Amino acid sequence: MKLVTLNDQRLGRVEDDRIIPFDFPGGMLGLIQAGEAGLAQAQEAMGEPLSFAIEKLAAPLTSPSKIMAIGRNYTEHAQESKSAIPERPLLFAKFPTTIIGPGAEVTWNPALSDKIDFEAELAVIIGKTARRVAEAEALDYVFGYTCANDVTARDLQKGDGQWVRGKSLDTFCPLGPWLVTANEVPDPQDLPIRCLVNGQTMQDSHTGKMIFSVAYLISYLSQAFTLLPGDILLTGTPDGVGAYREPPVFLKHGDVMAVEIDGVGRLVNRCRTE
C-alpha cells in the first residue's frame, strides 16, 4: 500500500492514478502509532477519489521524534571520498525542520554555503517501539519505506568538523512521494537506487551494496536508544555525489533533482537560492 499526506493534511491511499483520501487522528504519525488498526483503516478507506497529482502532496511524514542518518554506508562512496571503510555505522542526525515533500523547493542562502550536494537514499520508517532488538527480528519493526535526498552543504560539513549544520539546513531532507508499506518491499537490500540532476544520471547503484543492512542498522541503533514509531532512518548514499567528481558538481539555482528507488518511488525537487 502507498500512503500519502495531502496538502490539506488528510491522508490518502494511492491506487493507480487515484488517491483515496481519508482522515486519521494525528495524521500519518498517528496512523503509524496505531499499528495494524491504522493500516486496516487506511486499506478500508472509501473517500471520494481524487485524481493523482504530485502538486496535491505534502511530505508523507513531518514530525518524527528522530531523523537518524548513516554516513559512508556504501563501499564505493567511502572510496570516492578517500575515507576508510567504516567498521561500525557512522551515525549523525538531521533536524525535522529539514523535511519537505515531493515537488517542494530545496532552498539555501549562497552567502552561507555555495557547495550544495545531492545524496539519494532509502529512508526507513520505524513502525513500533524498538529497544535492543535482534537483527533477525529488526525488519518486523519497519512500517515502510520512502525516497529521501540527504541534501548536504559540503563546505559547512567539512569546515565545522562535524556534520549537523551542513546536513540540517531548512529543506535539506526531501521525502516522498509516499510511504510504501513494508509488506510491499520484501527485501530492502534488493532495490536499484538512482539520482538524476537535470535528467543526467549522477548516482546509479543498488541497496544490496550497503555495508550495513537495514536490519543491522535498526538492531545496532536500538542497542543505544529507543526507536519510536515514525522515526526516520536514512540508510546512506551510494557513490556519484557531486563533491567527489572531477571537477566537482554542486547544485545551483534551478537545478532539478530526482531520486528513484525501484519498488519505492520517484522523488523530484527543484533547487532555489534565496
PDB file of C-alpha atoms in Angstrom:
ATOM      1  CA  MET A   1       0.000   0.000   0.000  1.00  0.00           C
ATOM      2  CA  LYS A   2       1.169   3.515  -0.857  1.00  0.00           C
ATOM      3  CA  LEU A   3       0.173   6.172   1.668  1.00  0.00           C
ATOM      4  CA  VAL A   4       0.385   9.932   1.163  1.00  0.00           C
ATOM      5  CA  THR A   5      -0.216  13.102   3.125  1.00  0.00           C
ATOM      6  CA  LEU A   6      -2.218  15.678   1.203  1.00  0.00           C
ATOM      7  CA  ASN A   7      -1.616  19.413   1.373  1.00  0.00           C
ATOM      8  CA  ASP A   8      -4.784  19.776   3.464  1.00  0.00           C
ATOM      9  CA  GLN A   9      -3.257  17.232   5.903  1.00  0.00           C
ATOM     10  CA  ARG A  10      -5.707  14.461   5.093  1.00  0.00           C
ATOM     11  CA  LEU A  11      -4.111  11.118   4.358  1.00  0.00           C
ATOM     12  CA  GLY A  12      -4.580   9.140   1.188  1.00  0.00           C
ATOM     13  CA  ARG A  13      -4.182   5.673  -0.292  1.00  0.00           C
ATOM     14  CA  VAL A  14      -2.751   5.669  -3.803  1.00  0.00           C
ATOM     15  CA  GLU A  15      -4.429   3.351  -6.283  1.00  0.00           C
ATOM     16  CA  ASP A  16      -3.120   3.619  -9.843  1.00  0.00           C
ATOM     17  CA  ASP A  17      -3.854   7.209 -10.897  1.00  0.00           C
ATOM     18  CA  ARG A  18      -6.182   7.967  -7.987  1.00  0.00           C
ATOM     19  CA  ILE A  19      -5.873   8.984  -4.355  1.00  0.00           C
ATOM     20  CA  ILE A  20      -8.485   7.726  -1.897  1.00  0.00           C
ATOM     21  CA  PRO A  21      -8.469  10.397   0.842  1.00  0.00           C
ATOM     22  CA  PHE A  22      -9.313   9.772   4.482  1.00  0.00           C
ATOM     23  CA  ASP A  23      -8.936  11.396   7.873  1.00  0.00           C
ATOM     24  CA  PHE A  24      -6.935   9.898  10.710  1.00  0.00           C
ATOM     25  CA  PRO A  25      -6.332  11.445  14.149  1.00  0.00           C
ATOM     26  CA  GLY A  26      -2.738  12.638  14.345  1.00  0.00           C
ATOM     27  CA  GLY A  27      -2.134  12.326  10.617  1.00  0.00           C
ATOM     28  CA  MET A  28       0.499   9.942   9.293  1.00  0.00           C
ATOM     29  CA  LEU A  29       2.292   9.726  12.632  1.00  0.00           C
ATOM     30  CA  GLY A  30      -0.984   8.821  14.323  1.00  0.00           C
ATOM     31  CA  LEU A  31      -1.636   6.125  11.735  1.00  0.00           C
ATOM     32  CA  ILE A  32       1.827   4.649  12.237  1.00  0.00           C
ATOM     33  CA  GLN A  33       1.371   4.691  16.009  1.00  0.00           C
ATOM     34  CA  ALA A  34      -1.960   2.879  15.610  1.00  0.00           C
ATOM     35  CA  GLY A  35      -0.193  -0.120  14.078  1.00  0.00           C
ATOM     36  CA  GLU A  36      -2.314  -2.785  12.406  1.00  0.00           C
ATOM     37  CA  ALA A  37      -5.536  -0.934  13.220  1.00  0.00           C
ATOM     38  CA  GLY A  38      -4.252   2.114  11.382  1.00  0.00           C
ATOM     39  CA  LEU A  39      -3.248   0.072   8.358  1.00  0.00           C
ATOM     40  CA  ALA A  40      -6.640  -1.620   8.304  1.00  0.00           C
ATOM     41  CA  GLN A  41      -8.433   1.729   8.328  1.00  0.00           C
ATOM     42  CA  ALA A  42      -6.211   3.000   5.520  1.00  0.00           C
ATOM     43  CA  GLN A  43      -6.934  -0.114   3.458  1.00  0.00           C
ATOM     44  CA  GLU A  44     -10.680   0.156   4.007  1.00  0.00           C
ATOM     45  CA  ALA A  45     -10.993   3.913   3.406  1.00  0.00           C
ATOM     46  CA  MET A  46     -13.651   4.753   0.818  1.00  0.00           C
ATOM     47  CA  GLY A  47     -13.425   8.538   0.400  1.00  0.00           C
ATOM     48  CA  GLU A  48     -14.296  10.350  -2.827  1.00  0.00           C
ATOM     49  CA  PRO A  49     -11.352   9.582  -5.161  1.00  0.00           C
ATOM     50  CA  LEU A  50      -9.044  12.368  -6.292  1.00  0.00           C
ATOM     51  CA  SER A  51      -7.003  12.340  -9.476  1.00  0.00           C
ATOM     52  CA  PHE A  52      -3.348  11.811  -8.636  1.00  0.00           C
ATOM     53  CA  ALA A  53      -1.070  14.844  -8.882  1.00  0.00           C
ATOM     54  CA  ILE A  54       2.246  15.483  -7.141  1.00  0.00           C
ATOM     55  CA  GLU A  55       1.101  19.064  -6.516  1.00  0.00           C
ATOM     56  CA  LYS A  56      -1.514  17.713  -4.087  1.00  0.00           C
ATOM     57  CA  LEU A  57       1.087  16.044  -1.857  1.00  0.00           C
ATOM     58  CA  ALA A  58       2.922  17.235   1.224  1.00  0.00           C
ATOM     59  CA  ALA A  59       5.799  15.352   2.831  1.00  0.00           C
ATOM     60  CA  PRO A  60       4.411  11.966   3.885  1.00  0.00           C
ATOM     61  CA  LEU A  61       5.675  12.405   7.459  1.00  0.00           C
ATOM     62  CA  THR A  62       6.823  15.647   9.078  1.00  0.00           C
ATOM     63  CA  SER A  63       7.052  15.165  12.841  1.00  0.00           C
ATOM     64  CA  PRO A  64       9.332  12.247  13.729  1.00  0.00           C
ATOM     65  CA  SER A  65      11.000  12.219  17.122  1.00  0.00           C
ATOM     66  CA  LYS A  66      14.278  11.460  15.347  1.00  0.00           C
ATOM     67  CA  ILE A  67      15.847  11.586  11.911  1.00  0.00           C
ATOM     68  CA  MET A  68      18.829   9.250  12.095  1.00  0.00           C
ATOM     69  CA  ALA A  69      21.253   9.041   9.200  1.00  0.00           C
ATOM     70  CA  ILE A  70      24.198   6.834   8.317  1.00  0.00           C
ATOM     71  CA  GLY A  71      27.331   8.096   6.610  1.00  0.00           C
ATOM     72  CA  ARG A  72      29.587   6.161   4.242  1.00  0.00           C
ATOM     73  CA  ASN A  73      27.363   3.094   4.139  1.00  0.00           C
ATOM     74  CA  TYR A  74      28.326   2.134   0.575  1.00  0.00           C
ATOM     75  CA  THR A  75      31.888   0.975  -0.074  1.00  0.00           C
ATOM     76  CA  GLU A  76      32.217   2.916  -3.331  1.00  0.00           C
ATOM     77  CA  HIS A  77      31.047   6.127  -1.656  1.00  0.00           C
ATOM     78  CA  ALA A  78      33.622   5.744   1.115  1.00  0.00           C
ATOM     79  CA  GLN A  79      36.272   5.102  -1.516  1.00  0.00           C
ATOM     80  CA  GLU A  80      35.338   8.123  -3.657  1.00  0.00           C
ATOM     81  CA  SER A  81      35.644  10.333  -0.569  1.00  0.00           C
ATOM     82  CA  LYS A  82      39.028   8.752   0.200  1.00  0.00           C
ATOM     83  CA  SER A  83      37.728   7.627   3.589  1.00  0.00           C
ATOM     84  CA  ALA A  84      38.307   4.384   5.443  1.00  0.00           C
ATOM     85  CA  ILE A  85      35.601   1.737   5.203  1.00  0.00           C
ATOM     86  CA  PRO A  86      33.642   2.071   8.480  1.00  0.00           C
ATOM     87  CA  GLU A  87      33.955  -0.758  10.972  1.00  0.00           C
ATOM     88  CA  ARG A  88      30.664   0.273  12.569  1.00  0.00           C
ATOM     89  CA  PRO A  89      27.842   2.552  11.407  1.00  0.00           C
ATOM     90  CA  LEU A  90      28.713   6.243  11.254  1.00  0.00           C
ATOM     91  CA  LEU A  91      25.671   7.930  12.780  1.00  0.00           C
ATOM     92  CA  PHE A  92      24.562  11.537  12.541  1.00  0.00           C
ATOM     93  CA  ALA A  93      21.235  13.349  12.850  1.00  0.00           C
ATOM     94  CA  LYS A  94      19.121  15.802  10.897  1.00  0.00           C
ATOM     95  CA  PHE A  95      16.503  18.133  12.352  1.00  0.00           C
ATOM     96  CA  PRO A  96      12.789  17.675  11.489  1.00  0.00           C
ATOM     97  CA  THR A  97      12.766  21.215  10.038  1.00  0.00           C
ATOM     98  CA  THR A  98      14.761  19.806   7.117  1.00  0.00           C
ATOM     99  CA  ILE A  99      11.758  17.824   5.864  1.00  0.00           C
ATOM    100  CA  ILE A 100       9.960  18.888   2.691  1.00  0.00           C
ATOM    101  CA  GLY A 101       7.735  16.936   0.352  1.00  0.00           C
ATOM    102  CA  PRO A 102       7.697  15.971  -3.320  1.00  0.00           C
ATOM    103  CA  GLY A 103       7.746  18.935  -5.664  1.00  0.00           C
ATOM    104  CA  ALA A 104       8.800  21.352  -2.918  1.00  0.00           C
ATOM    105  CA  GLU A 105      11.880  23.513  -3.365  1.00  0.00           C
ATOM    106  CA  VAL A 106      15.255  22.911  -1.732  1.00  0.00           C
ATOM    107  CA  THR A 107      16.453  26.392  -0.784  1.00  0.00           C
ATOM    108  CA  TRP A 108      19.635  27.889   0.612  1.00  0.00           C
ATOM    109  CA  ASN A 109      21.452  31.171   1.065  1.00  0.00           C
ATOM    110  CA  PRO A 110      24.564  31.174  -1.165  1.00  0.00           C
ATOM    111  CA  ALA A 111      26.235  33.576   1.266  1.00  0.00           C
ATOM    112  CA  LEU A 112      26.122  30.778   3.843  1.00  0.00           C
ATOM    113  CA  SER A 113      27.055  27.891   1.532  1.00  0.00           C
ATOM    114  CA  ASP A 114      27.775  27.518  -2.172  1.00  0.00           C
ATOM    115  CA  LYS A 115      28.704  23.829  -2.198  1.00  0.00           C
ATOM    116  CA  ILE A 116      25.347  22.078  -2.034  1.00  0.00           C
ATOM    117  CA  ASP A 117      25.267  18.388  -2.897  1.00  0.00           C
ATOM    118  CA  PHE A 118      22.673  15.675  -3.552  1.00  0.00           C
ATOM    119  CA  GLU A 119      22.508  12.249  -1.879  1.00  0.00           C
ATOM    120  CA  ALA A 120      19.911   9.669  -2.935  1.00  0.00           C
ATOM    121  CA  GLU A 121      18.936   7.453  -0.007  1.00  0.00           C
ATOM    122  CA  LEU A 122      16.464   4.796   1.039  1.00  0.00           C
ATOM    123  CA  ALA A 123      14.544   6.034   4.085  1.00  0.00           C
ATOM    124  CA  VAL A 124      13.150   3.559   6.599  1.00  0.00           C
ATOM    125  CA  ILE A 125      10.124   4.456   8.728  1.00  0.00           C
ATOM    126  CA  ILE A 126      10.005   2.740  12.116  1.00  0.00           C
ATOM    127  CA  GLY A 127       6.597   1.226  12.869  1.00  0.00           C
ATOM    128  CA  LYS A 128       6.740   0.283  16.540  1.00  0.00           C
ATOM    129  CA  THR A 129       8.862   0.891  19.603  1.00  0.00           C
ATOM    130  CA  ALA A 130      12.221  -0.851  19.235  1.00  0.00           C
ATOM    131  CA  ARG A 131      14.650  -1.317  22.099  1.00  0.00           C
ATOM    132  CA  ARG A 132      17.555  -3.782  21.943  1.00  0.00           C
ATOM    133  CA  VAL A 133      16.049  -5.805  19.114  1.00  0.00           C
ATOM    134  CA  ALA A 134      17.878  -8.658  17.429  1.00  0.00           C
ATOM    135  CA  GLU A 135      18.988  -8.234  13.827  1.00  0.00           C
ATOM    136  CA  ALA A 136      16.936 -11.281  12.828  1.00  0.00           C
ATOM    137  CA  GLU A 137      13.770  -9.552  14.071  1.00  0.00           C
ATOM    138  CA  ALA A 138      14.605  -5.973  13.116  1.00  0.00           C
ATOM    139  CA  LEU A 139      12.581  -5.764   9.896  1.00  0.00           C
ATOM    140  CA  ASP A 140       9.450  -6.598  11.911  1.00  0.00           C
ATOM    141  CA  TYR A 141       9.764  -3.081  13.346  1.00  0.00           C
ATOM    142  CA  VAL A 142       9.572  -1.347   9.954  1.00  0.00           C
ATOM    143  CA  PHE A 143       6.361   0.426   8.948  1.00  0.00           C
ATOM    144  CA  GLY A 144       7.526   1.269   5.464  1.00  0.00           C
ATOM    145  CA  TYR A 145       9.959   2.964   3.130  1.00  0.00           C
ATOM    146  CA  THR A 146      10.252   6.154   1.113  1.00  0.00           C
ATOM    147  CA  CYS A 147      12.743   8.016  -1.056  1.00  0.00           C
ATOM    148  CA  ALA A 148      14.980  10.602   0.594  1.00  0.00           C
ATOM    149  CA  ASN A 149      17.533  13.148  -0.545  1.00  0.00           C
ATOM    150  CA  ASP A 150      20.122  13.876   2.147  1.00  0.00           C
ATOM    151  CA  VAL A 151      20.990  17.311   0.757  1.00  0.00           C
ATOM    152  CA  THR A 152      24.311  18.498   2.175  1.00  0.00           C
ATOM    153  CA  ALA A 153      26.267  21.746   2.404  1.00  0.00           C
ATOM    154  CA  ARG A 154      29.733  20.282   1.857  1.00  0.00           C
ATOM    155  CA  ASP A 155      31.633  23.417   2.892  1.00  0.00           C
ATOM    156  CA  LEU A 156      29.788  23.556   6.224  1.00  0.00           C
ATOM    157  CA  GLN A 157      30.140  19.804   6.719  1.00  0.00           C
ATOM    158  CA  LYS A 158      33.886  19.984   6.212  1.00  0.00           C
ATOM    159  CA  GLY A 159      34.509  23.318   7.908  1.00  0.00           C
ATOM    160  CA  ASP A 160      32.548  22.571  11.075  1.00  0.00           C
ATOM    161  CA  GLY A 161      34.384  19.337  11.824  1.00  0.00           C
ATOM    162  CA  GLN A 162      31.041  17.608  12.418  1.00  0.00           C
ATOM    163  CA  TRP A 163      28.006  17.184  10.225  1.00  0.00           C
ATOM    164  CA  VAL A 164      24.886  18.527  11.933  1.00  0.00           C
ATOM    165  CA  ARG A 165      24.790  22.053  10.477  1.00  0.00           C
ATOM    166  CA  GLY A 166      25.834  21.015   6.975  1.00  0.00           C
ATOM    167  CA  LYS A 167      23.124  18.345   6.939  1.00  0.00           C
ATOM    168  CA  SER A 168      20.355  20.282   8.688  1.00  0.00           C
ATOM    169  CA  LEU A 169      19.692  23.477   6.775  1.00  0.00           C
ATOM    170  CA  ASP A 170      15.968  24.002   6.304  1.00  0.00           C
ATOM    171  CA  THR A 171      14.568  21.990   3.341  1.00  0.00           C
ATOM    172  CA  PHE A 172      17.583  19.628   3.297  1.00  0.00           C
ATOM    173  CA  CYS A 173      15.584  16.408   3.722  1.00  0.00           C
ATOM    174  CA  PRO A 174      13.102  15.915   0.876  1.00  0.00           C
ATOM    175  CA  LEU A 175      10.939  12.822   1.449  1.00  0.00           C
ATOM    176  CA  GLY A 176       8.325  11.095  -0.668  1.00  0.00           C
ATOM    177  CA  PRO A 177       6.363  10.928  -2.717  1.00  0.00           C
ATOM    178  CA  TRP A 178       4.624   8.388  -0.464  1.00  0.00           C
ATOM    179  CA  LEU A 179       5.305   5.754   2.160  1.00  0.00           C
ATOM    180  CA  VAL A 180       5.330   2.224   0.791  1.00  0.00           C
ATOM    181  CA  THR A 181       4.269  -0.219   3.496  1.00  0.00           C
ATOM    182  CA  ALA A 182       6.816  -2.837   4.473  1.00  0.00           C
ATOM    183  CA  ASN A 183       4.814  -5.753   3.074  1.00  0.00           C
ATOM    184  CA  GLU A 184       5.381  -4.373  -0.444  1.00  0.00           C
ATOM    185  CA  VAL A 185       9.176  -4.335  -0.039  1.00  0.00           C
ATOM    186  CA  PRO A 186      10.087  -7.922   0.845  1.00  0.00           C
ATOM    187  CA  ASP A 187      13.843  -7.236   0.750  1.00  0.00           C
ATOM    188  CA  PRO A 188      15.153  -3.694   1.315  1.00  0.00           C
ATOM    189  CA  GLN A 189      18.581  -4.907   0.166  1.00  0.00           C
ATOM    190  CA  ASP A 190      17.289  -5.633  -3.334  1.00  0.00           C
ATOM    191  CA  LEU A 191      16.425  -2.172  -4.656  1.00  0.00           C
ATOM    192  CA  PRO A 192      18.098  -0.269  -7.510  1.00  0.00           C
ATOM    193  CA  ILE A 193      18.669   3.358  -6.465  1.00  0.00           C
ATOM    194  CA  ARG A 194      19.490   6.383  -8.629  1.00  0.00           C
ATOM    195  CA  CYS A 195      19.823  10.155  -8.518  1.00  0.00           C
ATOM    196  CA  LEU A 196      19.406  12.358 -11.573  1.00  0.00           C
ATOM    197  CA  VAL A 197      20.183  16.070 -11.811  1.00  0.00           C
ATOM    198  CA  ASN A 198      18.557  17.868 -14.740  1.00  0.00           C
ATOM    199  CA  GLY A 199      17.904  14.472 -16.294  1.00  0.00           C
ATOM    200  CA  GLN A 200      21.518  13.293 -16.101  1.00  0.00           C
ATOM    201  CA  THR A 201      22.159  10.165 -14.054  1.00  0.00           C
ATOM    202  CA  MET A 202      24.636  11.018 -11.292  1.00  0.00           C
ATOM    203  CA  GLN A 203      24.181   8.050  -8.954  1.00  0.00           C
ATOM    204  CA  ASP A 204      23.254   4.550 -10.098  1.00  0.00           C
ATOM    205  CA  SER A 205      23.623   1.776  -7.542  1.00  0.00           C
ATOM    206  CA  HIS A 206      21.798  -0.886  -5.545  1.00  0.00           C
ATOM    207  CA  THR A 207      20.868  -1.165  -1.871  1.00  0.00           C
ATOM    208  CA  GLY A 208      22.498  -4.589  -1.838  1.00  0.00           C
ATOM    209  CA  LYS A 209      25.805  -2.708  -1.828  1.00  0.00           C
ATOM    210  CA  MET A 210      25.205  -1.256   1.632  1.00  0.00           C
ATOM    211  CA  ILE A 211      27.957  -2.066   4.111  1.00  0.00           C
ATOM    212  CA  PHE A 212      25.437  -2.317   6.958  1.00  0.00           C
ATOM    213  CA  SER A 213      21.996  -3.653   6.066  1.00  0.00           C
ATOM    214  CA  VAL A 214      18.710  -2.093   7.128  1.00  0.00           C
ATOM    215  CA  ALA A 215      18.157  -4.895   9.644  1.00  0.00           C
ATOM    216  CA  TYR A 216      21.654  -4.478  11.090  1.00  0.00           C
ATOM    217  CA  LEU A 217      21.223  -0.718  11.406  1.00  0.00           C
ATOM    218  CA  ILE A 218      17.903  -0.987  13.243  1.00  0.00           C
ATOM    219  CA  SER A 219      19.340  -3.537  15.649  1.00  0.00           C
ATOM    220  CA  TYR A 220      22.543  -1.527  16.138  1.00  0.00           C
ATOM    221  CA  LEU A 221      20.756   1.739  16.841  1.00  0.00           C
ATOM    222  CA  SER A 222      18.216   0.125  19.146  1.00  0.00           C
ATOM    223  CA  GLN A 223      21.018  -1.056  21.434  1.00  0.00           C
ATOM    224  CA  ALA A 224      21.816   2.599  22.170  1.00  0.00           C
ATOM    225  CA  PHE A 225      18.434   4.327  22.257  1.00  0.00           C
ATOM    226  CA  THR A 226      14.757   3.601  21.853  1.00  0.00           C
ATOM    227  CA  LEU A 227      13.361   3.881  18.338  1.00  0.00           C
ATOM    228  CA  LEU A 228       9.801   5.197  18.270  1.00  0.00           C
ATOM    229  CA  PRO A 229       7.001   4.814  15.727  1.00  0.00           C
ATOM    230  CA  GLY A 230       7.522   7.374  12.982  1.00  0.00           C
ATOM    231  CA  ASP A 231      11.269   7.696  13.489  1.00  0.00           C
ATOM    232  CA  ILE A 232      13.108   8.024  10.182  1.00  0.00           C
ATOM    233  CA  LEU A 233      16.353   6.263   9.294  1.00  0.00           C
ATOM    234  CA  LEU A 234      18.324   7.400   6.245  1.00  0.00           C
ATOM    235  CA  THR A 235      20.489   4.461   5.237  1.00  0.00           C
ATOM    236  CA  GLY A 236      23.342   6.165   3.380  1.00  0.00           C
ATOM    237  CA  THR A 237      24.070   7.228  -0.171  1.00  0.00           C
ATOM    238  CA  PRO A 238      25.968   5.406  -2.923  1.00  0.00           C
ATOM    239  CA  ASP A 239      28.838   6.792  -4.965  1.00  0.00           C
ATOM    240  CA  GLY A 240      28.421   9.501  -7.578  1.00  0.00           C
ATOM    241  CA  VAL A 241      27.756  12.536  -5.380  1.00  0.00           C
ATOM    242  CA  GLY A 242      28.846  15.878  -6.776  1.00  0.00           C
ATOM    243  CA  ALA A 243      31.607  16.733  -4.317  1.00  0.00           C
ATOM    244  CA  TYR A 244      33.909  13.900  -5.376  1.00  0.00           C
ATOM    245  CA  ARG A 245      33.547  14.251  -9.137  1.00  0.00           C
ATOM    246  CA  GLU A 246      36.318  15.676 -11.313  1.00  0.00           C
ATOM    247  CA  PRO A 247      35.600  18.536 -11.479  1.00  0.00           C
ATOM    248  CA  PRO A 248      33.122  18.751  -8.583  1.00  0.00           C
ATOM    249  CA  VAL A 249      29.467  19.304  -9.472  1.00  0.00           C
ATOM    250  CA  PHE A 250      27.456  21.340  -6.981  1.00  0.00           C
ATOM    251  CA  LEU A 251      23.797  22.249  -7.184  1.00  0.00           C
ATOM    252  CA  LYS A 252      22.725  25.641  -8.471  1.00  0.00           C
ATOM    253  CA  HIS A 253      19.556  27.686  -8.721  1.00  0.00           C
ATOM    254  CA  GLY A 254      17.017  25.993 -10.996  1.00  0.00           C
ATOM    255  CA  ASP A 255      18.525  22.503 -10.894  1.00  0.00           C
ATOM    256  CA  VAL A 256      16.043  19.640 -10.648  1.00  0.00           C
ATOM    257  CA  MET A 257      16.938  16.544  -8.620  1.00  0.00           C
ATOM    258  CA  ALA A 258      15.185  13.190  -8.919  1.00  0.00           C
ATOM    259  CA  VAL A 259      15.722  10.293  -6.512  1.00  0.00           C
ATOM    260  CA  GLU A 260      14.490   6.993  -7.926  1.00  0.00           C
ATOM    261  CA  ILE A 261      14.245   3.725  -5.997  1.00  0.00           C
ATOM    262  CA  ASP A 262      12.658   0.827  -7.863  1.00  0.00           C
ATOM    263  CA  GLY A 263       9.702  -0.533  -5.931  1.00  0.00           C
ATOM    264  CA  VAL A 264       9.561   2.554  -3.704  1.00  0.00           C
ATOM    265  CA  GLY A 265       9.053   5.675  -5.800  1.00  0.00           C
ATOM    266  CA  ARG A 266      10.419   8.760  -7.516  1.00  0.00           C
ATOM    267  CA  LEU A 267      11.053  11.994  -5.597  1.00  0.00           C
ATOM    268  CA  VAL A 268      11.586  15.223  -7.548  1.00  0.00           C
ATOM    269  CA  ASN A 269      12.652  18.595  -6.101  1.00  0.00           C
ATOM    270  CA  ARG A 270      13.841  21.835  -7.659  1.00  0.00           C
ATOM    271  CA  CYS A 271      16.643  23.988  -6.224  1.00  0.00           C
ATOM    272  CA  ARG A 272      16.298  27.691  -5.417  1.00  0.00           C
ATOM    273  CA  THR A 273      18.783  30.128  -3.910  1.00  0.00           C
ATOM    274  CA  GLU A 274      17.403  32.834  -1.652  1.00  0.00           C
TER     275      GLU A 274
END
